GROMACS .gro file of C-alpha atoms in nm:
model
  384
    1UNK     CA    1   7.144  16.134  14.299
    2UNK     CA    2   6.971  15.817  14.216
    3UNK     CA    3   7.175  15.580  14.008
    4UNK     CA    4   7.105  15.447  13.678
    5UNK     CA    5   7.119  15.159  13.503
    6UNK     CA    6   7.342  15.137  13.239
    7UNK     CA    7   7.177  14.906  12.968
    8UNK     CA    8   7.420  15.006  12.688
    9UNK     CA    9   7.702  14.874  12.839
   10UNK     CA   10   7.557  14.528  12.897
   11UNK     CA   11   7.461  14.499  12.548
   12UNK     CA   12   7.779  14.590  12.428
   13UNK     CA   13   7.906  14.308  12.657
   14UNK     CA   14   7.649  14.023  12.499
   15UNK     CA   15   7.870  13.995  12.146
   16UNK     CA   16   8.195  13.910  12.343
   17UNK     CA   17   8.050  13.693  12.610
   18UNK     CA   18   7.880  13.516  12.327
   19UNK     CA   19   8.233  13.484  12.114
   20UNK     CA   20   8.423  13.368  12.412
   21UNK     CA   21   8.197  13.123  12.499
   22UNK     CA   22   8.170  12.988  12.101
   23UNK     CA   23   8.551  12.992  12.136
   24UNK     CA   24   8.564  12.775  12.450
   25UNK     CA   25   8.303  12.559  12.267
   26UNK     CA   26   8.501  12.476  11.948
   27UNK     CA   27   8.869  12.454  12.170
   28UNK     CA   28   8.657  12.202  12.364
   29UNK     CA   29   8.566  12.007  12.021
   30UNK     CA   30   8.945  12.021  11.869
   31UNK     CA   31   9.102  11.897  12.211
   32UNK     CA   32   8.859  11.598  12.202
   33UNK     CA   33   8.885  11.540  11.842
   34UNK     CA   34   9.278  11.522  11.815
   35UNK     CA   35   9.293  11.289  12.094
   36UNK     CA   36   8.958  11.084  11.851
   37UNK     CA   37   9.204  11.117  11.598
   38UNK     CA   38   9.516  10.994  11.721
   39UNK     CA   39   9.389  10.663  11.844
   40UNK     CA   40   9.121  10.635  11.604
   41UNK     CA   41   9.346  10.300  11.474
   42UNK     CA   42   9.226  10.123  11.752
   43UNK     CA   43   8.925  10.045  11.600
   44UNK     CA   44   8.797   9.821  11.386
   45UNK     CA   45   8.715  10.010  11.045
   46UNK     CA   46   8.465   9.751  10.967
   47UNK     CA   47   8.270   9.849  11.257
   48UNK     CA   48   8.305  10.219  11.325
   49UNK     CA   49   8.355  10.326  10.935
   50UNK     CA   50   8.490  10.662  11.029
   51UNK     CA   51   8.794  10.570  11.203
   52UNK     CA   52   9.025  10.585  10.881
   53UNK     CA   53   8.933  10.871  10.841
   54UNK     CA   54   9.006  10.992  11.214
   55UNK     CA   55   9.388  10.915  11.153
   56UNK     CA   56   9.405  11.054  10.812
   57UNK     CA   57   9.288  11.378  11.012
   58UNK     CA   58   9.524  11.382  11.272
   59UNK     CA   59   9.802  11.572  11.166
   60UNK     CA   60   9.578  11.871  10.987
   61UNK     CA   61   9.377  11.858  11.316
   62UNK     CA   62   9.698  11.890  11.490
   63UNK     CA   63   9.799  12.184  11.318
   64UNK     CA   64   9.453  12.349  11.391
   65UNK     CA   65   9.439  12.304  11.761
   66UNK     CA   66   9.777  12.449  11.759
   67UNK     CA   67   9.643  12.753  11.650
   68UNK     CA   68   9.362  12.759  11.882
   69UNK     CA   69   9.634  12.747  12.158
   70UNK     CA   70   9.806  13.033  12.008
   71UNK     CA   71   9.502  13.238  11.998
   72UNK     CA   72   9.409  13.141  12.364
   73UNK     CA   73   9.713  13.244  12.448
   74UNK     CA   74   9.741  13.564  12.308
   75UNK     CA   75   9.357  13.588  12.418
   76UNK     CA   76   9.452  13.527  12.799
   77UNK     CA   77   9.259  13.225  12.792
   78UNK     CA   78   9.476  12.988  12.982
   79UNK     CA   79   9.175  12.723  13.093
   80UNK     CA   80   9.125  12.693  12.708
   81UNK     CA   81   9.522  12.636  12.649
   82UNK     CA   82   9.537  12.388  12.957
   83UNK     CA   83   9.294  12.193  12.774
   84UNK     CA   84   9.463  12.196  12.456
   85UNK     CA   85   9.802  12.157  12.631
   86UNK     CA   86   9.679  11.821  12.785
   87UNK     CA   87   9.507  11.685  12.464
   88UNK     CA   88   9.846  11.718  12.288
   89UNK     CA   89   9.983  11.530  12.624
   90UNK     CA   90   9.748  11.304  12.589
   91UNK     CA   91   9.840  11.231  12.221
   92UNK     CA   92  10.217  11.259  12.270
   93UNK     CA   93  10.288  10.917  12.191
   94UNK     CA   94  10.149  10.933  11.851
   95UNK     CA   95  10.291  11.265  11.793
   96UNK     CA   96  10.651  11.113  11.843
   97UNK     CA   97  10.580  10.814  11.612
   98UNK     CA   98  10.451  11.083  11.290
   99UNK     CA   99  10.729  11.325  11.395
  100UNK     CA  100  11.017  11.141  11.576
  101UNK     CA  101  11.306  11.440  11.753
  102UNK     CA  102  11.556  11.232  11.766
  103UNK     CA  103  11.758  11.471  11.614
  104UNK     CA  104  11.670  11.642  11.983
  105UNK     CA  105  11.761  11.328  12.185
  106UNK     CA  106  12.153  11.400  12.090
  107UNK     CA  107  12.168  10.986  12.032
  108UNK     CA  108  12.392  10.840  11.785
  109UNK     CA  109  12.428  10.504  11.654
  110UNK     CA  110  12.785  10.384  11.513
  111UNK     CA  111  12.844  10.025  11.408
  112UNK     CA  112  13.102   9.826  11.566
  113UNK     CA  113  13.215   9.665  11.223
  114UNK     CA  114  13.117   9.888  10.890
  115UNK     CA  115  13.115   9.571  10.722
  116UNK     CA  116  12.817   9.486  10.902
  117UNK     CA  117  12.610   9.741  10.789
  118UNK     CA  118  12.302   9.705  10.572
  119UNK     CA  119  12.121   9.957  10.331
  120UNK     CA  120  11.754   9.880  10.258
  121UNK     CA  121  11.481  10.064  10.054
  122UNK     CA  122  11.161  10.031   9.948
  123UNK     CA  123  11.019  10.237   9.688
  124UNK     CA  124  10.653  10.241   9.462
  125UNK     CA  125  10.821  10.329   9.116
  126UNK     CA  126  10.451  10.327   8.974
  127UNK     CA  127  10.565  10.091   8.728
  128UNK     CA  128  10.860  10.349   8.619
  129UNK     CA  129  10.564  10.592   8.478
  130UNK     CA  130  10.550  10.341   8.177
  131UNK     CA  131  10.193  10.447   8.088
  132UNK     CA  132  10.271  10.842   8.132
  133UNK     CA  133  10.320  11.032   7.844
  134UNK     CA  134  10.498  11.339   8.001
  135UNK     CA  135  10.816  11.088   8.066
  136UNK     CA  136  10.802  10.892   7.773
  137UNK     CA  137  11.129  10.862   7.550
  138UNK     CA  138  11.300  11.001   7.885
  139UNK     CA  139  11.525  10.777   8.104
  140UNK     CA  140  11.386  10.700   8.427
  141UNK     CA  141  11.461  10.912   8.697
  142UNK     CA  142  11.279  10.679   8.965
  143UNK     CA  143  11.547  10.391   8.888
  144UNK     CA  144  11.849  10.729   8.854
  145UNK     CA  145  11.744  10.733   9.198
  146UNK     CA  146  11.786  10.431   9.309
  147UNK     CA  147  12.106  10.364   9.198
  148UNK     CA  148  12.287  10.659   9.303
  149UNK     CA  149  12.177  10.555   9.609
  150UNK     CA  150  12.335  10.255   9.625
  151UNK     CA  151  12.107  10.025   9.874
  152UNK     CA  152  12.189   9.671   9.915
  153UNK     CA  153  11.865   9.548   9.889
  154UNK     CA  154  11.580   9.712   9.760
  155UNK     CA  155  11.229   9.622   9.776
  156UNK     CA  156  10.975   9.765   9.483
  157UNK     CA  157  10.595   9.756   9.455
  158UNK     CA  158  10.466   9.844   9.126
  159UNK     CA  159  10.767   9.749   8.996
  160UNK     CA  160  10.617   9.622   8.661
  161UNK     CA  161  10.381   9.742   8.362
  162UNK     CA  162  10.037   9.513   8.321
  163UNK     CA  163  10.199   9.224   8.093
  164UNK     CA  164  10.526   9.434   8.058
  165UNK     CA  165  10.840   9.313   8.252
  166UNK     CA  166  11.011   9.581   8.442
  167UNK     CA  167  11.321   9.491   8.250
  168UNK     CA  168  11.142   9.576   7.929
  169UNK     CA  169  11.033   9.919   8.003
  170UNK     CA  170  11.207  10.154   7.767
  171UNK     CA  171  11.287  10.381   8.043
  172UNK     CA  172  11.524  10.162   8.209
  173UNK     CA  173  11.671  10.067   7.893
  174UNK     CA  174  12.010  10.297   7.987
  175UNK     CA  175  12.048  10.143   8.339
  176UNK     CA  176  11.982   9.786   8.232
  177UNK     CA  177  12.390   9.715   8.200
  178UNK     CA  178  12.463   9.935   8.566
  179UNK     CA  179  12.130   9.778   8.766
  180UNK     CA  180  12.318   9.442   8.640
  181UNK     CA  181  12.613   9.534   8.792
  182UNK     CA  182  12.520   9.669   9.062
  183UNK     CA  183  12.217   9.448   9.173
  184UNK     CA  184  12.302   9.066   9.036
  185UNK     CA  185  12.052   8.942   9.210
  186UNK     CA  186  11.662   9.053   9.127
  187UNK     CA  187  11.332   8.886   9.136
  188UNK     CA  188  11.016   9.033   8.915
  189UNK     CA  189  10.692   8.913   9.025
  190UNK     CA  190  10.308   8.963   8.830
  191UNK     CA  191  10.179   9.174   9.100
  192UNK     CA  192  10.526   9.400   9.093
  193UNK     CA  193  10.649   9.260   9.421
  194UNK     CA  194  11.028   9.342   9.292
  195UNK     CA  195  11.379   9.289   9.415
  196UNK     CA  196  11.673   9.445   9.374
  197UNK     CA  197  11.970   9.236   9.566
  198UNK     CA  198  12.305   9.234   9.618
  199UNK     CA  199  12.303   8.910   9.787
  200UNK     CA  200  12.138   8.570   9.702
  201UNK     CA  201  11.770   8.472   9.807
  202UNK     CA  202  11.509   8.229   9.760
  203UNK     CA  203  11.182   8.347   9.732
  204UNK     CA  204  10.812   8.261   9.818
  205UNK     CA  205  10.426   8.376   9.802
  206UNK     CA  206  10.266   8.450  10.105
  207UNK     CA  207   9.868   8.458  10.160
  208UNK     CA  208   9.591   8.331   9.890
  209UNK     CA  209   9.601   8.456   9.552
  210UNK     CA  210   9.416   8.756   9.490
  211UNK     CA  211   9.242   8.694   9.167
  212UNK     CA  212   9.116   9.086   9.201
  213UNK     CA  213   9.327   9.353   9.162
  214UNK     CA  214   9.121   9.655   9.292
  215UNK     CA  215   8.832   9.748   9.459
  216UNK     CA  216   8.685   9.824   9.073
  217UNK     CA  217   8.678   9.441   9.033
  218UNK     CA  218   8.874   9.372   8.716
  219UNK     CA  219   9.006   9.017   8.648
  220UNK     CA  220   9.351   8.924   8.524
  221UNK     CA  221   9.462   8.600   8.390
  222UNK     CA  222   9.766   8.529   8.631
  223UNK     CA  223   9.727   8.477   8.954
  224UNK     CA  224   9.851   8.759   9.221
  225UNK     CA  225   9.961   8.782   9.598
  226UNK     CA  226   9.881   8.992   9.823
  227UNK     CA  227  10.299   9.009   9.915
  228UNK     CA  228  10.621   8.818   9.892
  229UNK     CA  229  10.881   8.672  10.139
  230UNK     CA  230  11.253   8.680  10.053
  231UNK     CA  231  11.503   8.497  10.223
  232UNK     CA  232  11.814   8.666  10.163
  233UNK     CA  233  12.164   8.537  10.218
  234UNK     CA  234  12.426   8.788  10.390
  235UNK     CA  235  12.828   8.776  10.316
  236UNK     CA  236  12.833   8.728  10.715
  237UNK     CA  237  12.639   8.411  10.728
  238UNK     CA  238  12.331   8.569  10.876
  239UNK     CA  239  12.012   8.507  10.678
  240UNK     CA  240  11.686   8.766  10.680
  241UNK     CA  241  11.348   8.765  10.547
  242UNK     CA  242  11.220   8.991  10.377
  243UNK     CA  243  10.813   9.057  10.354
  244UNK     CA  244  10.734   9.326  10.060
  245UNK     CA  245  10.363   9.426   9.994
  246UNK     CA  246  10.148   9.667   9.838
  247UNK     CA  247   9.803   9.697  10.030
  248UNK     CA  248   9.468   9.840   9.837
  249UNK     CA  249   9.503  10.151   9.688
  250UNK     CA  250   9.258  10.465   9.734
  251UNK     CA  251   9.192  10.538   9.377
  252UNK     CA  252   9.151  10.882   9.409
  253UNK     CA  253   9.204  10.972   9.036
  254UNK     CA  254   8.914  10.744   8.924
  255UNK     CA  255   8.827  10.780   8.593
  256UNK     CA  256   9.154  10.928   8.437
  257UNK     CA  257   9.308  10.612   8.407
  258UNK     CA  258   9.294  10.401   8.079
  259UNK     CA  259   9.361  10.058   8.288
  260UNK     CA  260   9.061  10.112   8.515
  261UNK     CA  261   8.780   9.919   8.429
  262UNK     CA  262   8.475   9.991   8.621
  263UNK     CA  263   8.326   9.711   8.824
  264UNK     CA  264   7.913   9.730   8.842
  265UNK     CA  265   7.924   9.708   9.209
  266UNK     CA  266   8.149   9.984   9.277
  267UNK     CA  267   7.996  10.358   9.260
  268UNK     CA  268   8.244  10.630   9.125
  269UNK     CA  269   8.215  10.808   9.428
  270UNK     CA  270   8.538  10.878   9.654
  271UNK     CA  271   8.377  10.812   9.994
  272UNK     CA  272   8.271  10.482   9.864
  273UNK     CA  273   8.568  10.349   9.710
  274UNK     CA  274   8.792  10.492  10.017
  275UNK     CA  275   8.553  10.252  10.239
  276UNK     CA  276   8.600   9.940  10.008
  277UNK     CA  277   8.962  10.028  10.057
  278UNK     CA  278   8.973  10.101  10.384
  279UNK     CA  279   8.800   9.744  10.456
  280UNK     CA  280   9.027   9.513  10.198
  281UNK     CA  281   9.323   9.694  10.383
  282UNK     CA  282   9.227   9.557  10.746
  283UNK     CA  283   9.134   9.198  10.656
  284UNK     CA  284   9.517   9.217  10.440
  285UNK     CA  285   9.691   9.304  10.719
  286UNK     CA  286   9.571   9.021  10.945
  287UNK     CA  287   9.718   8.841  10.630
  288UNK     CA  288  10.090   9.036  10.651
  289UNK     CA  289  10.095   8.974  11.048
  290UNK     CA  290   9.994   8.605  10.985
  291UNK     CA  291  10.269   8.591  10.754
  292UNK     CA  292  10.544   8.800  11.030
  293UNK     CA  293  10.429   8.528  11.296
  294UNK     CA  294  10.557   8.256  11.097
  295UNK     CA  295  10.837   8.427  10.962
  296UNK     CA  296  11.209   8.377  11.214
  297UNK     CA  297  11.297   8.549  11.420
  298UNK     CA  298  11.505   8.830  11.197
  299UNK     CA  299  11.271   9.025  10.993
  300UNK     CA  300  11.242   9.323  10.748
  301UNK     CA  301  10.897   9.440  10.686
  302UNK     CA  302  10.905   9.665  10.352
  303UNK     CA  303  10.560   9.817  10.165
  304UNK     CA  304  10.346  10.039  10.071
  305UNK     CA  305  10.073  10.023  10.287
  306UNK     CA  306   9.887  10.349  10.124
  307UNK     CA  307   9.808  10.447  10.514
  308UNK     CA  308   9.928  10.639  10.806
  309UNK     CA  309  10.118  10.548  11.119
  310UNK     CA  310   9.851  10.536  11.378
  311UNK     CA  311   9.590  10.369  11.155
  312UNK     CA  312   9.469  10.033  11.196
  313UNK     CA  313   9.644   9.866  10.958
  314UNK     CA  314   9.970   9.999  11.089
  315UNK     CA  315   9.896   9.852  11.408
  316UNK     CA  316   9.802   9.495  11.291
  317UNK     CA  317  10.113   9.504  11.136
  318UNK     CA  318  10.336   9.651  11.371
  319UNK     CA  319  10.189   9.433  11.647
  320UNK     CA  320  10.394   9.454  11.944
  321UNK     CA  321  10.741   9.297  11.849
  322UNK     CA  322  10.797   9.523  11.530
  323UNK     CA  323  10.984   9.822  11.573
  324UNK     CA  324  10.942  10.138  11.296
  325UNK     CA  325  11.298  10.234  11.170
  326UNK     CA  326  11.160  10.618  11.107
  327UNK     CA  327  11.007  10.676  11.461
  328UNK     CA  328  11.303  10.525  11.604
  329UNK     CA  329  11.599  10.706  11.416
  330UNK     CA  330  11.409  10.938  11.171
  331UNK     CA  331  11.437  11.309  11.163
  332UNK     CA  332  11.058  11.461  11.153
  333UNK     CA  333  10.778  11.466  10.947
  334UNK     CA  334  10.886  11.280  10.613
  335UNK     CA  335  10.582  11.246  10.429
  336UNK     CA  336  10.603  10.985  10.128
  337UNK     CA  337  10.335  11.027   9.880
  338UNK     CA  338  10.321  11.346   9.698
  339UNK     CA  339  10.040  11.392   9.469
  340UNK     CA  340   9.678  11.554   9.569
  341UNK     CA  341   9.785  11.743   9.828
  342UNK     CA  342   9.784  11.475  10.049
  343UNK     CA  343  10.160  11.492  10.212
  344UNK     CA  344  10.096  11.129  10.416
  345UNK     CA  345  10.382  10.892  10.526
  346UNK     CA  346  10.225  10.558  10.369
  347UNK     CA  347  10.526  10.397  10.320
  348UNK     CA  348  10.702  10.189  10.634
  349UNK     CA  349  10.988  10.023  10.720
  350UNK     CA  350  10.959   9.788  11.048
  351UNK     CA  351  11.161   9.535  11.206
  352UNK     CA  352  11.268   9.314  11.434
  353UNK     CA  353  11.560   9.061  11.532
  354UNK     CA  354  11.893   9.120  11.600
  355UNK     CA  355  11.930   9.395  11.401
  356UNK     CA  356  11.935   9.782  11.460
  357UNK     CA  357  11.851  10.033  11.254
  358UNK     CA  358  12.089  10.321  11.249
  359UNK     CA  359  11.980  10.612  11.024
  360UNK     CA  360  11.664  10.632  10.809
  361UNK     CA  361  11.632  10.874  10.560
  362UNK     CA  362  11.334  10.995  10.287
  363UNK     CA  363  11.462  11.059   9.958
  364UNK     CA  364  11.317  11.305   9.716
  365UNK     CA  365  11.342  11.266   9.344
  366UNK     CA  366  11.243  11.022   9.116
  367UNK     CA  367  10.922  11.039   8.911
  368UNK     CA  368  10.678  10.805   9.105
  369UNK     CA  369  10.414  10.949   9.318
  370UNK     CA  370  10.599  10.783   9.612
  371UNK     CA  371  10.969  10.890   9.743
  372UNK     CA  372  11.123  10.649   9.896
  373UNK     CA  373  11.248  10.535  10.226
  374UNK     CA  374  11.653  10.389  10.300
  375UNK     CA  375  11.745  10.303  10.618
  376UNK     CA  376  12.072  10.155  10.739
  377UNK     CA  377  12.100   9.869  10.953
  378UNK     CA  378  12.359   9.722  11.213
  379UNK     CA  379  12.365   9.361  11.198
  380UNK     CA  380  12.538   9.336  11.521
  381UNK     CA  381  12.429   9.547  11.763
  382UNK     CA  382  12.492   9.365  12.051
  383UNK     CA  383  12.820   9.397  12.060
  384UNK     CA  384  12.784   9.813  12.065
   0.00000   0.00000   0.00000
């Protein structure tokens, strides 16, 4: 009997081939885009434009290819998972710096003398919601939050109202007699720069004044900088600085704020005022790491740097003798801003010197669109 050939069958074949090979395809795509993504920072935003928004896309693209895995798994397609198993290899490093286990590492820091122990937090209080409405007549819960805490120093950005002094918003009208007590030491600078200390320090301007405020263009009458240094005096003789900063905003709720004032240049579009940002953000931080490599040697980098961990910014900051307090004694992903659906960490706390930090925690609370960050320091850590 002669045999025959079955056409059927091959055609019912074509579909799957087809959707196994459009599977390989995209697994190939994610793999090589989460490894883009995780060391998109290394470049230059003013020349390759879409690397800020590489790193912003790391962790969601993360979260993809991890499904992809799953599926090639449970699909049997283990060339497909090797792949993705060595792209997240590959990106390991920047994995651990977003999402530090140290919880896993079974490491824990005790200092020698508790008296040598420092709390420090910084915190955008978005000027203690003095323009909202919803919180109006209502003590703050931002400041609540900061004093049940209890830090020893504490390092604000939008700590003031335009032409308002923090110390004149009515919402911090109930805590005015306990921040007092508690903090007998503060600073409150135009920009919002802010301190909260409970040990003396001289103070100073770092960079050029920034006569603009935003990428919209609007001119104030007082003169602003880009961040301040504080040179704080400890009970045990040792003296740090302290660099606070606020770097250029994104904007992203353009057009529902009364303060805004729309510059000619500047389009109301998102993608264009996200690259102004992105741009004023890179040539500030050559200003911040200018200011670190002039700074001594025992320094405490605090601010709101509206960008992620492996971005550029972070990097020209962070250089190569800064050390992050969350990556090193964090516990996961502790994302910091929390409006628009955009869970980021934006918010750092680096250092170096003879110092160690020894737990670092993300509060939640408060009324800003910010939580903040408090991390404890050892002051002596080599004599653990």
């Amino acid at each position: 009997m002669a045999y025959r050939y079955n056409s059927n069958h091959q055609d019912n074949n074509r579909p799957k081939k087809r959707l196994r090979r459009f599977f390989g395809i995209v697994a190939v795509l994610m793999a090589v885009l989460l490894v883009l993504c995780a060391y998109a920072g290394k470049f230059n935003p003013e020349k390759f434009f879409p690397a800020p928004f590489l790193t912003l896309a790391y962790m969601p693209m993360l979260l993809l290819s991890a499904l992809v895995l799953v599926i090639a798994l449970i699909c049997r397609r283990f060339k497909v998972a090797l792949m993705l198993i060595l792209a997240f290899l590959a990106t390991w490093p920047v994995f651990s710096m977003y999402v530090p286990l140290n919880h896993l590492k079974g490491t824990h820091h005790e200092p020698v003398d508790s008296t040598q122990v420092i709390k420090v937090m910084t915190y955008n209080v978005l000027s203690f919601n003095y323009n909202d409405p919803t919180v109006q007549g209502k003590d703050s819960k931002s400041m609540k939050l900061i004093l049940d805490a209890d830090p020893d120093v504490v390092m604000l950005q939008e700590g003031g109202a335009a032409g308002v002094s923090w110390m004149e918003i009515p919402s911090l009208q109930p805590y005015i007699e306990r921040i007092k007590t508690q903090f007998p030491y503060t600073y409150s600078s135009a920009e919002g720069l802010n301190l909260l200390s409970k040990f003396p320090f001289t103070t100073m301007t770092l960079g050029e004044p920034q006569y603009t405020r935003t990428v919209l263009g609007y001119n104030r009458e007082t003169d602003y900088y880009l961040a301040r240094a504080y040179d704080v005096q400890l009970p045990t003789g040792k003296q740090l600085r302290f660099i606070d900063f606020r770097l250029q905003s994104y904007h992203l709720n353009f057009g529902k704020n009364m303060n805004i004032r729309i510059s000619p240049d500047v389009k109301p579009v998102p993608l264009e005022r996200m690259k102004r940002a992105f741009s004023l953000r890179s040539g500030h931080a050559q200003t911040i790491r200018k200011a670190i490599d002039e700074s001594p040697r025992n320094v405490i980098i605090c601010g709101d740097m509206n960008d992620v961990t492996s971005s550029n910014v972070y990097r020209i900051i962070k250089g190569d003798d800064m050390t992050d307090a969350w990556a090193q004694v964090g516990h996961g992903y502790a994302y910091t801003f929390n409006r628009h659906h955009l869970p980021f960490r934006i918010d750092h706390i680096l250092y170096r010197g003879d110092l160690q930090a020894l737990d670092a925690q993300r509060l939640k609370g408060g009324s800003s669109d910010h939580y903040p960050l408090l991390v404890t320091f050892d002051l002596n850590p080599t004599e653990n």
